[in-house]
Coordinates of C-alpha atoms in Angstrom, one line a residue:
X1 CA -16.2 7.5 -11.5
X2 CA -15.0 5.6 -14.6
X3 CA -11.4 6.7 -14.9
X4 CA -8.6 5.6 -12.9
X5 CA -7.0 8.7 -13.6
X6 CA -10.1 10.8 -12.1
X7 CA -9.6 9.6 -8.8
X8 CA -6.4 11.5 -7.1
X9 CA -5.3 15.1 -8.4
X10 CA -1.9 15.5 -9.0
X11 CA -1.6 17.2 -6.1
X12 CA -3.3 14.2 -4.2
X13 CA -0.8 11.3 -5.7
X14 CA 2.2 13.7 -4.8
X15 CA 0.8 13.9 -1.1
X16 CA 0.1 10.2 -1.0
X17 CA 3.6 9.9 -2.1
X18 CA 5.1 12.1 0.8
X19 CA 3.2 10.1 3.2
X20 CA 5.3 6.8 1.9
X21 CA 8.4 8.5 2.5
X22 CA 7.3 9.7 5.9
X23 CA 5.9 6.1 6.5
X24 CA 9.3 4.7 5.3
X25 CA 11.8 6.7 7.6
X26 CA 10.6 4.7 10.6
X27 CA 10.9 1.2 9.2
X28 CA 13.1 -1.0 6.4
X29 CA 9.2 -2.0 4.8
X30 CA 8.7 -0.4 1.8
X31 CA 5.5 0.5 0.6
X32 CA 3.8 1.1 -2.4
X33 CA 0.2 2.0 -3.7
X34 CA -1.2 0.5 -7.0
X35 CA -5.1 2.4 -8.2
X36 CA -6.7 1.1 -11.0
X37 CA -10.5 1.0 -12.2
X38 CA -11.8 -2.5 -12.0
X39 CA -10.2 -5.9 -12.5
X40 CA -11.8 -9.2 -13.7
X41 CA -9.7 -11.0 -11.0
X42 CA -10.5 -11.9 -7.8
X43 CA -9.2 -8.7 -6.3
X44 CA -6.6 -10.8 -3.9
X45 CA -5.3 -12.7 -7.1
X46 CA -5.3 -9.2 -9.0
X47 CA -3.1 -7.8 -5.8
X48 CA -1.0 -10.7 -6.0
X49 CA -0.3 -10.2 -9.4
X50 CA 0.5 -6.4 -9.7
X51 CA 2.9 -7.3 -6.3
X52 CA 4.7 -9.3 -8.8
X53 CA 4.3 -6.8 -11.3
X54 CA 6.0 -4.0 -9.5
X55 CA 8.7 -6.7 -8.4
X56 CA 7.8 -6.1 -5.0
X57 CA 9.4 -9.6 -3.8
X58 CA 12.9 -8.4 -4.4
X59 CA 13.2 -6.2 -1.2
X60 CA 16.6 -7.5 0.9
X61 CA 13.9 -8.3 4.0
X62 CA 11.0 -9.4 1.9
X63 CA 8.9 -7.1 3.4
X64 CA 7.4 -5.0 1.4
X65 CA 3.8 -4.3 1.9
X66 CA 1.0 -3.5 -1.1
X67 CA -2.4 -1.6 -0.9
X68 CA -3.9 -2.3 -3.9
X69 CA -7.5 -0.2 -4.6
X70 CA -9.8 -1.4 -7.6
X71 CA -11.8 2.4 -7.7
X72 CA -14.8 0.9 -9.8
X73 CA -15.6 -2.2 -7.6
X74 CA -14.7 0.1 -4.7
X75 CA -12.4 -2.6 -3.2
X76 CA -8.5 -2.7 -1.7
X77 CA -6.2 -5.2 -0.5
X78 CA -3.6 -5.0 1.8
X79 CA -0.9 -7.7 0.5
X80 CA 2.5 -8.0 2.7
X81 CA 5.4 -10.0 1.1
X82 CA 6.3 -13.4 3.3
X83 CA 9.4 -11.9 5.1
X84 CA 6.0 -9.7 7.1
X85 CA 3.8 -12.8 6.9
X86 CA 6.3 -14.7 8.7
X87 CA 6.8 -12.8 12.1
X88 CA 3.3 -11.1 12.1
X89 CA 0.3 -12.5 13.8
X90 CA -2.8 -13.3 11.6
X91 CA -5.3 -10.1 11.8
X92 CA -2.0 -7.8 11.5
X93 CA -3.4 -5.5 8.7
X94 CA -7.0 -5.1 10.7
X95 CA -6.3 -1.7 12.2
X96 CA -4.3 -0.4 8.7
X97 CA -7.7 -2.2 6.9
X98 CA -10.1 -0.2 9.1
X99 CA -8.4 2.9 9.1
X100 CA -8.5 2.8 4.9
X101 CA -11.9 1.4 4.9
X102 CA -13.2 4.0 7.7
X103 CA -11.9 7.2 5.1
X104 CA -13.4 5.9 2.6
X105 CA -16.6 5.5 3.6
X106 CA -17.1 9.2 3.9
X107 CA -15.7 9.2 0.5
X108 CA -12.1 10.6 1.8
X109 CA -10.3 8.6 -0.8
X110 CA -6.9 10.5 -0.7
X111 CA -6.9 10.5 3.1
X112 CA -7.8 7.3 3.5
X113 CA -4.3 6.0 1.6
X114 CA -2.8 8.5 3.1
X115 CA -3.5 7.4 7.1
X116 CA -3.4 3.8 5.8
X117 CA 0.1 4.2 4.6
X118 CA 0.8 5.8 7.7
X119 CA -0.9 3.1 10.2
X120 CA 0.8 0.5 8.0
X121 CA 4.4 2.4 9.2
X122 CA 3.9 2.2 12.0
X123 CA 2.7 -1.6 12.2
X124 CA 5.7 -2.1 10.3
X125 CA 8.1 -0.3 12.4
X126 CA 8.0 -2.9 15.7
X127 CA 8.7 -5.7 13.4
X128 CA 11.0 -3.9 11.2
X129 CA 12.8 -1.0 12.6
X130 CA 14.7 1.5 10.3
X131 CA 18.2 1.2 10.5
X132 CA 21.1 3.4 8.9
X133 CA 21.7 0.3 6.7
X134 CA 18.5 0.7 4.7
X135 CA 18.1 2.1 1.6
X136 CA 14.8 3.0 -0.3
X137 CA 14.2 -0.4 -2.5
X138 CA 11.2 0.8 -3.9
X139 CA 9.8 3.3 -5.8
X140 CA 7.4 6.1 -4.2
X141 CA 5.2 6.8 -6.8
X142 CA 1.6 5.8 -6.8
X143 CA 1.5 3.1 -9.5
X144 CA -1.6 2.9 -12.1
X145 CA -3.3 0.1 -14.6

């Protein structure tokens, strides 16, 4: 698969998209997804960088969580801003990690972002619990480079 744009149908991204907004209505994190097809970076610094990108460190809480999937080196990071960093223990994105990384395996791409957006809600939700104060900071929309 050499094209970025060949991995999700539409139908996929717009799915992966209503699992952010289902993910979201139990917790102030925001979430976002990021595809592209390789980088030169390590994959950590290129997660880092498109966090920054999307201006993902604005959110009121700082808590806004990126998965980040490179599809040609058939890698992903899960990168949460320092407001999650700060009141979560060290291994806190294992279980979202394993849930993406078991999906995808079996080559269950879309599913796999979908439950790990999911799982990541609900990680999310004990340490930041929705309130009627929030408001969506972040776009839904599956991001691309």
């Amino acid at each position: 698969m050499s094209n970025v744009e060949d991995f999700l149908s539409a139908e996929e991204e717009q799915e992966i998209v209503q699992a952010i907004r289902q993910a979201e209505r139990n917790t102030s994190g925001e979430i976002r997804v990021h595809i592209e097809r390789t980088t030169s970076l390590s994959h950590y610094n290129r997660a880092l960088e498109v966090f920054r990108m999307l201006k993902m460190f604005n959110t009121k809480e700082q808590n806004a969580v990126l998965i980040y999937i490179a599809v040609d080196d058939h890698k992903f990071v899960i990168y949460g801003d320092k407001g999650i960093d700060a009141v979560v223990p060290t291994n806190f994105w294992e279980s979202t990690k394993n849930t993406i990384q078991q999906h995808f395996k079996q080559g269950n791409f879309k599913q796999g972002i979908v439950a790990g957006v999911l799982k990541a809600g609900e990680e999310l939700k004990s340490h930041f619990p929705w309130s009627v104060k929030d408001t969506d900071e972040l776009s839904n929309e599956v991001s691309k480079g």
